[in-house]
PDB file of C-alpha atoms and ligand atoms in Angstrom:
ATOM      1  CA  MET A1089     121.661-137.299 125.031  1.00 50.00           C
ATOM      2  CA  VAL A1090     118.533-138.077 122.941  1.00 65.00           C
ATOM      3  CA  LEU A1091     120.502-137.000 119.842  1.00 84.00           C
ATOM      4  CA  PHE A1092     122.465-140.100 120.153  1.00 88.00           C
ATOM      5  CA  TYR A1093     119.365-142.047 119.781  1.00 90.00           C
ATOM      6  CA  THR A1094     117.954-140.076 117.026  1.00 91.00           C
ATOM      7  CA  HIS A1095     121.257-140.754 115.146  1.00 92.00           C
ATOM      8  CA  LEU A1096     120.934-144.390 115.782  1.00 93.00           C
ATOM      9  CA  LEU A1097     117.414-144.617 114.778  1.00 93.00           C
ATOM     10  CA  MET A1098     117.987-142.958 111.592  1.00 93.00           C
ATOM     11  CA  GLY A1099     120.805-145.257 110.878  1.00 94.00           C
ATOM     12  CA  VAL A1100     118.545-148.531 111.757  1.00 93.00           C
ATOM     13  CA  THR A1101     115.586-147.023 109.498  1.00 93.00           C
ATOM     14  CA  ALA A1102     118.191-146.468 106.425  1.00 93.00           C
ATOM     15  CA  PHE A1103     119.317-149.979 106.990  1.00 93.00           C
ATOM     16  CA  LEU A1104     116.130-151.582 106.955  1.00 91.00           C
ATOM     17  CA  LEU A1105     115.061-149.538 103.936  1.00 90.00           C
ATOM     18  CA  ILE A1106     118.405-150.453 101.768  1.00 90.00           C
ATOM     19  CA  LYS A1107     119.521-153.718 103.156  1.00 87.00           C
ATOM     20  CA  ASP A1108     117.632-155.602 100.312  1.00 85.00           C
ATOM     21  CA  SER A1109     119.329-153.447  97.524  1.00 84.00           C
ATOM     22  CA  PHE A1110     122.539-154.126  99.224  1.00 77.00           C
ATOM     23  CA  LEU A1111     124.745-156.503  96.806  1.00 75.00           C
ATOM     24  CA  GLY A1112     128.338-156.516  98.118  1.00 75.00           C
ATOM     25  CA  GLY A1113     128.973-158.026 101.314  1.00 82.00           C
ATOM     26  CA  ASN A1114     127.838-159.169 104.788  1.00 91.00           C
ATOM     27  CA  THR A1115     124.495-157.323 105.737  1.00 91.00           C
ATOM     28  CA  LEU A1116     125.623-157.513 109.587  1.00 93.00           C
ATOM     29  CA  ILE A1117     128.808-155.614 108.726  1.00 94.00           C
ATOM     30  CA  LEU A1118     126.935-153.143 106.493  1.00 94.00           C
ATOM     31  CA  PHE A1119     124.543-152.744 109.426  1.00 95.00           C
ATOM     32  CA  LEU A1120     127.164-151.945 111.957  1.00 96.00           C
ATOM     33  CA  ILE A1121     129.091-149.806 109.429  1.00 96.00           C
ATOM     34  CA  ILE A1122     125.946-147.641 109.187  1.00 96.00           C
ATOM     35  CA  LEU A1123     125.394-147.335 112.644  1.00 96.00           C
ATOM     36  CA  LEU A1124     128.988-146.508 113.234  1.00 96.00           C
ATOM     37  CA  GLY A1125     128.757-143.514 110.342  1.00 96.00           C
ATOM     38  CA  SER A1126     125.645-142.455 112.120  1.00 96.00           C
ATOM     39  CA  ILE A1127     127.435-141.805 115.488  1.00 95.00           C
ATOM     40  CA  LEU A1128     131.138-141.385 114.695  1.00 95.00           C
ATOM     41  CA  PRO A1129     131.030-137.535 114.017  1.00 95.00           C
ATOM     42  CA  ASP A1130     130.204-136.977 117.589  1.00 94.00           C
ATOM     43  CA  ILE A1131     133.571-138.150 118.659  1.00 94.00           C
ATOM     44  CA  ASP A1132     134.561-134.492 118.782  1.00 94.00           C
ATOM     45  CA  GLU A1133     132.100-133.936 121.757  1.00 92.00           C
ATOM     46  CA  ARG A1134     133.537-134.894 125.063  1.00 92.00           C
ATOM     47  CA  ARG A1135     130.374-135.870 126.585  1.00 91.00           C
ATOM     48  CA  SER A1136     129.172-138.189 123.633  1.00 92.00           C
ATOM     49  CA  LYS A1137     128.902-141.954 124.073  1.00 93.00           C
ATOM     50  CA  ILE A1138     131.415-142.736 121.116  1.00 93.00           C
ATOM     51  CA  ASN A1139     133.712-140.397 122.741  1.00 93.00           C
ATOM     52  CA  THR A1140     133.602-142.031 126.052  1.00 94.00           C
ATOM     53  CA  TRP A1141     133.672-145.374 124.187  1.00 95.00           C
ATOM     54  CA  THR A1142     136.793-144.650 122.127  1.00 94.00           C
ATOM     55  CA  GLY A1143     138.744-143.568 125.533  1.00 93.00           C
ATOM     56  CA  VAL A1144     142.126-142.131 124.773  1.00 94.00           C
ATOM     57  CA  LEU A1145     141.303-141.663 120.823  1.00 94.00           C
ATOM     58  CA  GLY A1146     138.138-139.673 121.784  1.00 93.00           C
ATOM     59  CA  TYR A1147     139.843-137.889 124.309  1.00 93.00           C
ATOM     60  CA  VAL A1148     142.649-136.725 121.943  1.00 94.00           C
ATOM     61  CA  VAL A1149     139.960-135.811 119.189  1.00 92.00           C
ATOM     62  CA  ALA A1150     138.083-133.733 121.538  1.00 92.00           C
ATOM     63  CA  LEU A1151     141.139-132.010 122.746  1.00 92.00           C
ATOM     64  CA  PHE A1152     142.339-131.080 119.097  1.00 91.00           C
ATOM     65  CA  SER A1153     138.914-130.544 117.362  1.00 91.00           C
ATOM     66  CA  ARG A1154     135.930-128.525 118.279  1.00 89.00           C
ATOM     67  CA  HIS A1155     132.416-130.076 118.359  1.00 90.00           C
ATOM     68  CA  ARG A1156     130.655-130.019 114.911  1.00 91.00           C
ATOM     69  CA  GLY A1157     133.957-129.055 113.114  1.00 92.00           C
ATOM     70  CA  PHE A1158     136.009-131.020 111.007  1.00 94.00           C
ATOM     71  CA  PHE A1159     134.483-134.278 112.272  1.00 95.00           C
ATOM     72  CA  HIS A1160     131.007-132.867 111.010  1.00 95.00           C
ATOM     73  CA  SER A1161     132.693-131.768 107.492  1.00 95.00           C
ATOM     74  CA  LEU A1162     131.951-133.163 103.995  1.00 94.00           C
ATOM     75  CA  LEU A1163     135.689-133.130 103.892  1.00 95.00           C
ATOM     76  CA  PHE A1164     135.873-135.602 106.701  1.00 95.00           C
ATOM     77  CA  PHE A1165     132.825-137.684 105.255  1.00 94.00           C
ATOM     78  CA  ILE A1166     134.339-137.940 101.855  1.00 95.00           C
ATOM     79  CA  SER A1167     137.807-138.702 102.866  1.00 96.00           C
ATOM     80  CA  SER A1168     137.336-141.301 105.316  1.00 95.00           C
ATOM     81  CA  SER A1169     134.735-142.997 102.876  1.00 95.00           C
ATOM     82  CA  LEU A1170     137.110-143.007 100.003  1.00 96.00           C
ATOM     83  CA  VAL A1171     139.996-144.466 102.326  1.00 97.00           C
ATOM     84  CA  MET A1172     137.630-147.224 103.350  1.00 95.00           C
ATOM     85  CA  GLY A1173     136.399-148.024  99.884  1.00 94.00           C
ATOM     86  CA  TYR A1174     140.101-148.125  98.578  1.00 96.00           C
ATOM     87  CA  TYR A1175     141.612-150.109 101.321  1.00 96.00           C
ATOM     88  CA  TRP A1176     138.789-152.242 102.195  1.00 93.00           C
ATOM     89  CA  ASN A1177     135.215-152.306 100.444  1.00 91.00           C
ATOM     90  CA  SER A1178     133.427-149.871  98.563  1.00 91.00           C
ATOM     91  CA  TYR A1179     129.970-151.108  99.579  1.00 91.00           C
ATOM     92  CA  TYR A1180     130.749-150.808 103.298  1.00 93.00           C
ATOM     93  CA  ALA A1181     132.265-147.316 102.224  1.00 95.00           C
ATOM     94  CA  GLY A1182     128.913-146.317 100.926  1.00 93.00           C
ATOM     95  CA  GLY A1183     127.150-147.760 103.914  1.00 94.00           C
ATOM     96  CA  LEU A1184     129.768-145.472 106.130  1.00 95.00           C
ATOM     97  CA  PHE A1185     128.974-142.590 103.760  1.00 95.00           C
ATOM     98  CA  LEU A1186     125.142-143.226 104.290  1.00 95.00           C
ATOM     99  CA  GLY A1187     125.623-143.135 108.161  1.00 96.00           C
ATOM    100  CA  TYR A1188     127.590-139.875 107.998  1.00 96.00           C
ATOM    101  CA  SER A1189     124.909-138.256 105.613  1.00 95.00           C
ATOM    102  CA  LEU A1190     122.234-139.254 108.089  1.00 94.00           C
ATOM    103  CA  HIS A1191     123.977-137.894 111.023  1.00 95.00           C
ATOM    104  CA  LEU A1192     124.882-134.337 108.858  1.00 94.00           C
ATOM    105  CA  LEU A1193     121.030-134.415 108.154  1.00 92.00           C
ATOM    106  CA  GLY A1194     120.030-134.745 111.889  1.00 92.00           C
ATOM    107  CA  ASP A1195     122.409-132.059 113.178  1.00 94.00           C
ATOM    108  CA  GLY A1196     121.449-130.048 110.145  1.00 93.00           C
ATOM    109  CA  PHE A1197     117.826-129.749 111.614  1.00 92.00           C
ATOM    110  CA  THR A1198     119.052-128.586 114.915  1.00 93.00           C
ATOM    111  CA  ARG A1199     119.424-124.952 115.900  1.00 93.00           C
ATOM    112  CA  GLN A1200     123.160-125.382 116.369  1.00 92.00           C
ATOM    113  CA  GLY A1201     123.443-126.483 113.001  1.00 94.00           C
ATOM    114  CA  VAL A1202     126.571-127.917 110.922  1.00 95.00           C
ATOM    115  CA  GLN A1203     129.121-126.208 108.974  1.00 95.00           C
ATOM    116  CA  ILE A1204     129.426-128.851 106.222  1.00 94.00           C
ATOM    117  CA  PHE A1205     132.110-127.111 104.221  1.00 95.00           C
ATOM    118  CA  TYR A1206     134.511-126.620 107.215  1.00 93.00           C
ATOM    119  CA  PRO A1207     137.357-125.467 107.193  1.00 93.00           C
ATOM    120  CA  PHE A1208     136.754-123.971 103.816  1.00 95.00           C
ATOM    121  CA  SER A1209     133.622-121.845 104.558  1.00 94.00           C
ATOM    122  CA  ASP A1210     131.509-120.916 107.384  1.00 92.00           C
ATOM    123  CA  PHE A1211     128.407-121.747 105.527  1.00 95.00           C
ATOM    124  CA  LYS A1212     126.081-123.286 108.137  1.00 94.00           C
ATOM    125  CA  ILE A1213     122.970-125.532 107.771  1.00 94.00           C
ATOM    126  CA  SER A1214     120.578-125.427 110.475  1.00 94.00           C
ATOM    127  CA  GLY A1215     116.753-125.867 111.470  1.00 92.00           C
ATOM    128  CA  PRO A1216     114.516-125.200 114.435  1.00 91.00           C
ATOM    129  CA  ILE A1217     114.822-128.340 116.353  1.00 89.00           C
ATOM    130  CA  LYS A1218     116.396-127.783 119.863  1.00 89.00           C
ATOM    131  CA  VAL A1219     118.516-130.923 120.777  1.00 86.00           C
ATOM    132  CA  GLY A1220     116.787-132.732 123.406  1.00 84.00           C
ATOM    133  CA  GLY A1221     113.360-130.713 123.127  1.00 88.00           C
ATOM    134  CA  ILE A1222     110.027-132.026 122.569  1.00 91.00           C
ATOM    135  CA  VAL A1223     110.210-132.058 118.751  1.00 88.00           C
ATOM    136  CA  GLU A1224     113.293-134.315 118.946  1.00 87.00           C
ATOM    137  CA  VAL A1225     111.506-136.675 121.467  1.00 89.00           C
ATOM    138  CA  LEU A1226     108.699-137.001 119.148  1.00 91.00           C
ATOM    139  CA  LEU A1227     111.047-137.701 116.222  1.00 90.00           C
ATOM    140  CA  VAL A1228     112.705-140.483 118.090  1.00 89.00           C
ATOM    141  CA  LEU A1229     109.202-141.975 118.953  1.00 92.00           C
ATOM    142  CA  LEU A1230     108.315-141.653 115.079  1.00 92.00           C
ATOM    143  CA  LEU A1231     111.624-143.576 114.169  1.00 90.00           C
ATOM    144  CA  ILE A1232     110.735-146.038 116.817  1.00 92.00           C
ATOM    145  CA  VAL A1233     107.373-146.668 115.180  1.00 92.00           C
ATOM    146  CA  THR A1234     108.774-146.609 111.924  1.00 91.00           C
ATOM    147  CA  VAL A1235     111.376-149.156 112.710  1.00 90.00           C
ATOM    148  CA  ALA A1236     108.809-151.296 114.462  1.00 91.00           C
ATOM    149  CA  GLY A1237     106.384-151.060 111.424  1.00 90.00           C
ATOM    150  CA  ILE A1238     109.163-152.156 109.042  1.00 88.00           C
ATOM    151  CA  LEU A1239     110.158-155.219 111.156  1.00 87.00           C
ATOM    152  CA  PHE A1240     106.373-156.133 111.508  1.00 87.00           C
ATOM    153  CA  PHE A1241     106.208-156.294 107.899  1.00 84.00           C
ATOM    154  CA  LEU A1242     109.375-158.306 107.431  1.00 75.00           C
ATOM    155  CA  ILE A1243     108.173-160.915 109.642  1.00 63.00           C
TER     156      ILE A1243
HETATM  157 ZN1   ZN B1569     126.939-134.380 115.651  1.00 65.19          ZN
END
């Protein structure tokens, strides 16, 4: 459950850091897309918030995929970002890809890790952090302080 907030806060932090360099559209839409990208991969986990929020779609996704499988792969990240860029807006597609990348980064630091080249390889990126453990809680606090600090200097 904590990991949800870690992913969201990483997305908020990234948005605050890049928003002034964003040149191609509505900033609020970019913000929402980065947040979407930062939580969407967990649609493959039945107990995740994004899975619950998406109802039948989330149920079907979780039924036919395993957690941290296809929806946590570069194949999914790149193909969905390319589709968004082709059919809608390449700047927003970049935001989606940024959110996805942050999600991969966050999951890549956990003990469970992620198979970024799934389904082509079993290669896994993993780290020492236990999901919901003290290190992750400290990371969430650090991200909250970072976001507050950035907002303080913006105002
Ligand atoms: Zn994940």
